[in-house]
Short mmCIF file of C-alpha atoms in Angstrom, two decimals:
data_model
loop_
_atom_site.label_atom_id
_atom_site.label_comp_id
_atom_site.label_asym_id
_atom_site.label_seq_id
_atom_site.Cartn_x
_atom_site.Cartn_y
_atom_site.Cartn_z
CA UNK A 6 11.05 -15.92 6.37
CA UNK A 7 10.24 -14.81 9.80
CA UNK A 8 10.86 -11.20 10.65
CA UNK A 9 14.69 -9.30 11.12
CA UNK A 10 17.05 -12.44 12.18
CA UNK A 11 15.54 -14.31 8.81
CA UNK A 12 17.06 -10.99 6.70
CA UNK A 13 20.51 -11.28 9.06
CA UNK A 14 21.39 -14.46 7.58
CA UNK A 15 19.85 -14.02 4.06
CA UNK A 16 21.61 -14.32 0.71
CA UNK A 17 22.47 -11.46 -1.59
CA UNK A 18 24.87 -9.48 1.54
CA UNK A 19 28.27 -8.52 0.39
CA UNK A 20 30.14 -6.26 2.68
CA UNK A 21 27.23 -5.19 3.71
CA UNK A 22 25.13 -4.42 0.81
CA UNK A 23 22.55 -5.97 -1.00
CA UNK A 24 22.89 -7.51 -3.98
CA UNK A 25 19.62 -7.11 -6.01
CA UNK A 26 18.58 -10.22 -7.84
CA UNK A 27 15.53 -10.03 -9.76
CA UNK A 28 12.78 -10.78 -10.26
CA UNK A 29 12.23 -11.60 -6.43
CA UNK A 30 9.20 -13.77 -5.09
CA UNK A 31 8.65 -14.51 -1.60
CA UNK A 32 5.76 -15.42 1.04
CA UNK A 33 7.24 -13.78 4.06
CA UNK A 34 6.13 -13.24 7.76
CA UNK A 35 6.26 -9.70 9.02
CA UNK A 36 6.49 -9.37 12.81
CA UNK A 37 3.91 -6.40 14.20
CA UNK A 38 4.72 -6.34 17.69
CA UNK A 39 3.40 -9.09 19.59
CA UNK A 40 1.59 -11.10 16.51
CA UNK A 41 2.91 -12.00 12.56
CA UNK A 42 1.28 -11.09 9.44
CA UNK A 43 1.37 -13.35 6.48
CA UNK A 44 2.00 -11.71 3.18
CA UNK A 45 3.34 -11.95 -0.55
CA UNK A 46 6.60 -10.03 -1.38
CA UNK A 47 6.85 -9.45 -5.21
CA UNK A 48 9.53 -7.70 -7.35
CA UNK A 49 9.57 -7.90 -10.87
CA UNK A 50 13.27 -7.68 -13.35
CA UNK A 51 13.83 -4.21 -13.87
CA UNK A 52 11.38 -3.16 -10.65
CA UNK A 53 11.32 0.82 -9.35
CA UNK A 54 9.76 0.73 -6.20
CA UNK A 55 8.08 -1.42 -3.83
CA UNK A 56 4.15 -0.63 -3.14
CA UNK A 57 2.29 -2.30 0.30
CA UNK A 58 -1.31 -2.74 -0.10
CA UNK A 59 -3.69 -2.15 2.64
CA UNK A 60 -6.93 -3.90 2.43
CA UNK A 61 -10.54 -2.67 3.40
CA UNK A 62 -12.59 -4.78 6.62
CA UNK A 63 -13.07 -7.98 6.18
CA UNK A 64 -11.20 -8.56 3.26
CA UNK A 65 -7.14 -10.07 3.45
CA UNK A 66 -4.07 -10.24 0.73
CA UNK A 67 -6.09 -12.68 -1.28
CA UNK A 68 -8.36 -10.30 -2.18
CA UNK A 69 -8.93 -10.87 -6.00
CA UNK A 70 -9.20 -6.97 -6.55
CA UNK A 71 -6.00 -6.14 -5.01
CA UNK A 72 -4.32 -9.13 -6.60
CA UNK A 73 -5.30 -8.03 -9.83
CA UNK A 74 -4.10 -4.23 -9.16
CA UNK A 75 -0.56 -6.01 -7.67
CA UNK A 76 -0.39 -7.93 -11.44
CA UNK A 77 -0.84 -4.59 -13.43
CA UNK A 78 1.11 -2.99 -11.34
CA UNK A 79 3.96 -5.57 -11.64
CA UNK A 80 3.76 -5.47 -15.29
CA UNK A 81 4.27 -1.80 -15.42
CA UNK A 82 7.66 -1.86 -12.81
CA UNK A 83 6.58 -1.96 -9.58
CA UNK A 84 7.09 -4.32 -6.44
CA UNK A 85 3.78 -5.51 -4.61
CA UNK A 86 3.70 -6.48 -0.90
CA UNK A 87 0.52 -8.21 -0.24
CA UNK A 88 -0.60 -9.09 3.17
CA UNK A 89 -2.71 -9.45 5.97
CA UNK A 90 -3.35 -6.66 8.31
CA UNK A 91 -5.32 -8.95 10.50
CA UNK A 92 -4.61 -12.17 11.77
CA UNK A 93 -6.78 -15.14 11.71
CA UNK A 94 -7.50 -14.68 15.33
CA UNK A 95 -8.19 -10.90 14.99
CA UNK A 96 -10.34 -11.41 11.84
CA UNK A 97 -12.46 -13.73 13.84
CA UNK A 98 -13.09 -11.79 16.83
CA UNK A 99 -13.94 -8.61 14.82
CA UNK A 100 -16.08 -10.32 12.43
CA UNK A 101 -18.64 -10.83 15.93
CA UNK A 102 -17.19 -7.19 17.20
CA UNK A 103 -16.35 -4.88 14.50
CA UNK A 104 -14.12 -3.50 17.06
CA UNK A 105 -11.20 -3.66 14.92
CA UNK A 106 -12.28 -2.75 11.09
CA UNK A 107 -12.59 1.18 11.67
CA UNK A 108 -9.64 1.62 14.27
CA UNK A 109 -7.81 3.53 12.01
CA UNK A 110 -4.88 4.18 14.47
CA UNK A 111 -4.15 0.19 14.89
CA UNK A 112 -4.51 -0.05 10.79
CA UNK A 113 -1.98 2.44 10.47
CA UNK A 114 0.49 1.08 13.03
CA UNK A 115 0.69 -2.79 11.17
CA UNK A 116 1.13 -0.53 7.71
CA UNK A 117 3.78 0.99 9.65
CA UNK A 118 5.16 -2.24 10.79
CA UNK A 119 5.34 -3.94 7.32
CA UNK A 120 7.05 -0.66 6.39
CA UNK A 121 9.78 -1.19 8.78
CA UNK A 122 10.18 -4.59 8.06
CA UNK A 123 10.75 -4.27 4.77
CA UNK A 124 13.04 -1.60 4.95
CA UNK A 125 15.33 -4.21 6.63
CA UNK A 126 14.81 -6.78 3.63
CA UNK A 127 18.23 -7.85 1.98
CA UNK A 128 16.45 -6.74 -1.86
CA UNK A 129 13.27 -4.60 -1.54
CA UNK A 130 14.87 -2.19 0.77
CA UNK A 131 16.64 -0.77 -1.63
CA UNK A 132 13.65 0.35 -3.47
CA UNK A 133 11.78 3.40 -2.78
CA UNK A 134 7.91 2.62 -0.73
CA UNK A 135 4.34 3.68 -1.86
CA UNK A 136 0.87 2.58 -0.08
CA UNK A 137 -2.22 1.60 -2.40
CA UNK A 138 -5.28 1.47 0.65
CA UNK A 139 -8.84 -0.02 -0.16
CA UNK A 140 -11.84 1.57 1.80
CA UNK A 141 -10.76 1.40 5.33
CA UNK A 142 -7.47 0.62 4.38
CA UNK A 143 -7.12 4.33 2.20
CA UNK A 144 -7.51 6.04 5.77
CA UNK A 145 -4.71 3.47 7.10
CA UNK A 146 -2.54 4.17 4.43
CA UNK A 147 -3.02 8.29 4.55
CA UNK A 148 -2.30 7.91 8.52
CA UNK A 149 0.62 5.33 8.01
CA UNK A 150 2.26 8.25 4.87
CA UNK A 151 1.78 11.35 7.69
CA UNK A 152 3.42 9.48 10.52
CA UNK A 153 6.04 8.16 8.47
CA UNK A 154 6.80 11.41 6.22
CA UNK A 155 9.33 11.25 3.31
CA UNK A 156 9.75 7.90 3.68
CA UNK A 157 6.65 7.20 1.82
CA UNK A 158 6.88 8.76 -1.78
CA UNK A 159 3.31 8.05 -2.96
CA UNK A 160 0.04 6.63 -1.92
CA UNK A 161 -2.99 5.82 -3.97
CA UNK A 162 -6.52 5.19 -2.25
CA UNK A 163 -9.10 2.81 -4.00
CA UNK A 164 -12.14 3.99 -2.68
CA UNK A 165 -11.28 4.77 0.04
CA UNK A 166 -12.13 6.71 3.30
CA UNK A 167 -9.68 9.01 4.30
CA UNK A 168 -12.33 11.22 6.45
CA UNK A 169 -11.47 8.70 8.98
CA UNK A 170 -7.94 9.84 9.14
CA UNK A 171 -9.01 13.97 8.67
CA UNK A 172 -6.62 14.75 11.45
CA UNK A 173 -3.53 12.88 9.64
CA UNK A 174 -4.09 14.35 6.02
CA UNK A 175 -2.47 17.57 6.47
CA UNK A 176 0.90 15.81 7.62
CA UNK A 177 0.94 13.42 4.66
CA UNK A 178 4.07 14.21 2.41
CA UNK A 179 3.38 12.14 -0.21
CA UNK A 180 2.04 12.27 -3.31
CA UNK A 181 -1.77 11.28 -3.05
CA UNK A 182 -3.89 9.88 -5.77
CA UNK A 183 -7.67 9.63 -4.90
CA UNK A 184 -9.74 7.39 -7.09
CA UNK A 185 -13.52 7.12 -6.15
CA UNK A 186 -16.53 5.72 -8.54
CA UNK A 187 -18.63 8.03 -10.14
CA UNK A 188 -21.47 6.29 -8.91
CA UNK A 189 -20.36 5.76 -5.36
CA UNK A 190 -21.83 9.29 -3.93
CA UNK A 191 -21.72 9.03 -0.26
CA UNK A 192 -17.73 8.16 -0.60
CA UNK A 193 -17.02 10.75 -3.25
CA UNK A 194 -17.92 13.24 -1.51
CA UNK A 195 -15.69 12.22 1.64
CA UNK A 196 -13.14 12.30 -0.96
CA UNK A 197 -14.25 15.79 -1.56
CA UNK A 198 -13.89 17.00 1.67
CA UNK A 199 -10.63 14.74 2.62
CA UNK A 200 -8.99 16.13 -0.77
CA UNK A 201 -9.21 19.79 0.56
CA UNK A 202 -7.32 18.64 4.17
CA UNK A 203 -4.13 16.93 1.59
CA UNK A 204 -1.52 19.64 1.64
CA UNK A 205 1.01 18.35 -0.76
CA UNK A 206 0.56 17.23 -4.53
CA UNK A 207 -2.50 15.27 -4.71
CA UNK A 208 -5.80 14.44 -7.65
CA UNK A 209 -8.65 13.18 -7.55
CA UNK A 210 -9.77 10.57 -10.12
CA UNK A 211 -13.32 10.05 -10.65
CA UNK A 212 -13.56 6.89 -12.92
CA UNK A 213 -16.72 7.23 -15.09
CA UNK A 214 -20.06 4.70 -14.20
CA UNK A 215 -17.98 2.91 -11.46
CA UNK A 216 -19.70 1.71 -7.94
CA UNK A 217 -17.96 1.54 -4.62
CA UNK A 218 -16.37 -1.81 -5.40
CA UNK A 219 -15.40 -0.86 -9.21
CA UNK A 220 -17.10 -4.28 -10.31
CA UNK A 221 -18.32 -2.17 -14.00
CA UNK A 222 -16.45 -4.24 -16.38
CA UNK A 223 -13.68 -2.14 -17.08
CA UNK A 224 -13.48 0.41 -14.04
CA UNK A 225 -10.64 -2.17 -11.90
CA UNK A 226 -8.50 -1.82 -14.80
CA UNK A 227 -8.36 2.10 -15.09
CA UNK A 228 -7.90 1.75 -11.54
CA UNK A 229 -4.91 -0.22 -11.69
CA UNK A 230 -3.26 1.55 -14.49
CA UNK A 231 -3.73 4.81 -13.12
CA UNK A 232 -2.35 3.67 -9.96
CA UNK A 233 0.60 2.04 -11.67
CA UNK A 234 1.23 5.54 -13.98
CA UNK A 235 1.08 7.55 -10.64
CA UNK A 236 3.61 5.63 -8.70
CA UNK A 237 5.72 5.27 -11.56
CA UNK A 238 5.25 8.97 -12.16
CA UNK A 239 6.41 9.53 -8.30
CA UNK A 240 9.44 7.54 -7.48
CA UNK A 241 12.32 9.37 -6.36
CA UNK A 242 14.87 7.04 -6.19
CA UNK A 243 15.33 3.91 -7.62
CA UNK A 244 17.87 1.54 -7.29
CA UNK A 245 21.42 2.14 -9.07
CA UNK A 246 21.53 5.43 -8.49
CA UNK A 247 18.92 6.31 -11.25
CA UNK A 248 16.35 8.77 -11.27
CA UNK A 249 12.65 8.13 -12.06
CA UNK A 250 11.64 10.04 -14.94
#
């Protein structure tokens, strides 16, 4: 699957709608403007929504924590799309640059990208769109939610940094979970100070003991199922016609 003329021709188009056949599992290509980002498209039977991740520098959509998040959040409803923000090219030159990892703006516009790709997916359009952003990824996925506006119901940030995207907070719409370590200091209290620039419903989760990277045996998992709770918690729509409770 390559981009919008793959999703012309797909299967599961009657008259114009899509069909939704589930559970849906897919390694797709998403085109962000001149370049295409690899990723993983997941929807489980019975899915609600659809949530992109956005990883932190120098990690990718292999990322064991964000594939574990994707699982728990699978179990509990919710569509993953997993991929690479970076190409192998770009993650090469900024590995000897760095010029790439804290350009927030760029982040944002390949979140915003996937976004509008898969709004024009034959299945997983249909479903309504959250962000879960790791370190430099949270201020990506805060910027991507205020440029985008009600199209993004809820975002959850995993140690993140949103004081890199202070400017953008006060237009984000959706519903924003922070979770920061207990332990991680310097971060929590950018948190702090990011959490008071969030204008619309937002919380801040401190997970007891936990380090920047939530390796605590334990911590990952009340990350994930907090994560999952809050975007279940948050849909609007869901396919059918239904409400989420």
């Amino acid at each position: 699957m390559s981009g919008q003329a793959d999703h012309a021709d797909a299967p599961g188009r009657q008259n114009g709608e899509a069909q939704i056949s589930l559970p849906l599992q897919e390694a797709v290509r998403i085109p962000a403007g001149p370049v295409t980002l690899a990723g993983d498209l997941e929807v489980p039977a019975g899915g609600t929504g659809v949530v992109l991740f956005a990883h932190g520098s120098g990690s990718s959509r292999h990322s064991p924590r964000n594939r574990f998040v994707g699982r728990v959040l699978r179990e509990a409803g919710n569509g993953t799309l997993l991929f690479d923000l970076l190409t192998r090219e770009e993650e090469a030159a900024d590995a000897l640059s760095g010029h790439l990892r804290f350009n927030i703006g760029f982040l944002a516009d390949r979140l915003v990208a996937a976004t509008q790709w898969l709004s024009l997916h034959p299945v997983a359009s249909r479903f309504p769109v959250g962000y879960f952003g790791s370190s430099t990824g949270g201020a990506a996925a805060l910027a991507a939610a205020a440029a985008l506006g009600p199209r993004i119901e809820a975002v959850v940030s995993r140690g993140g940094r949103p004081d890199l995207a202070m400017e953008a907070l006060p237009r984000v719409t959706a519903a924003t979970l922070l979770i920061v370590g207990e332990r991680d200091k310097v971060v929590l209290e950018l948190n702090r100070r990011a959490f008071e620039r969030i204008k619309g419903e937002k919380d801040l989760a401190i997970v007891p003991g936990a380090t920047h990277l939530f390796e605590e045996p334990g911590t990952l998992e009340q990350v994930a199922r907090s994560a999952a709770r809050w975007f279940q918690r948050h849909w609007k729509r869901i396919p059918g016609g239904r409400q989420a409770v």
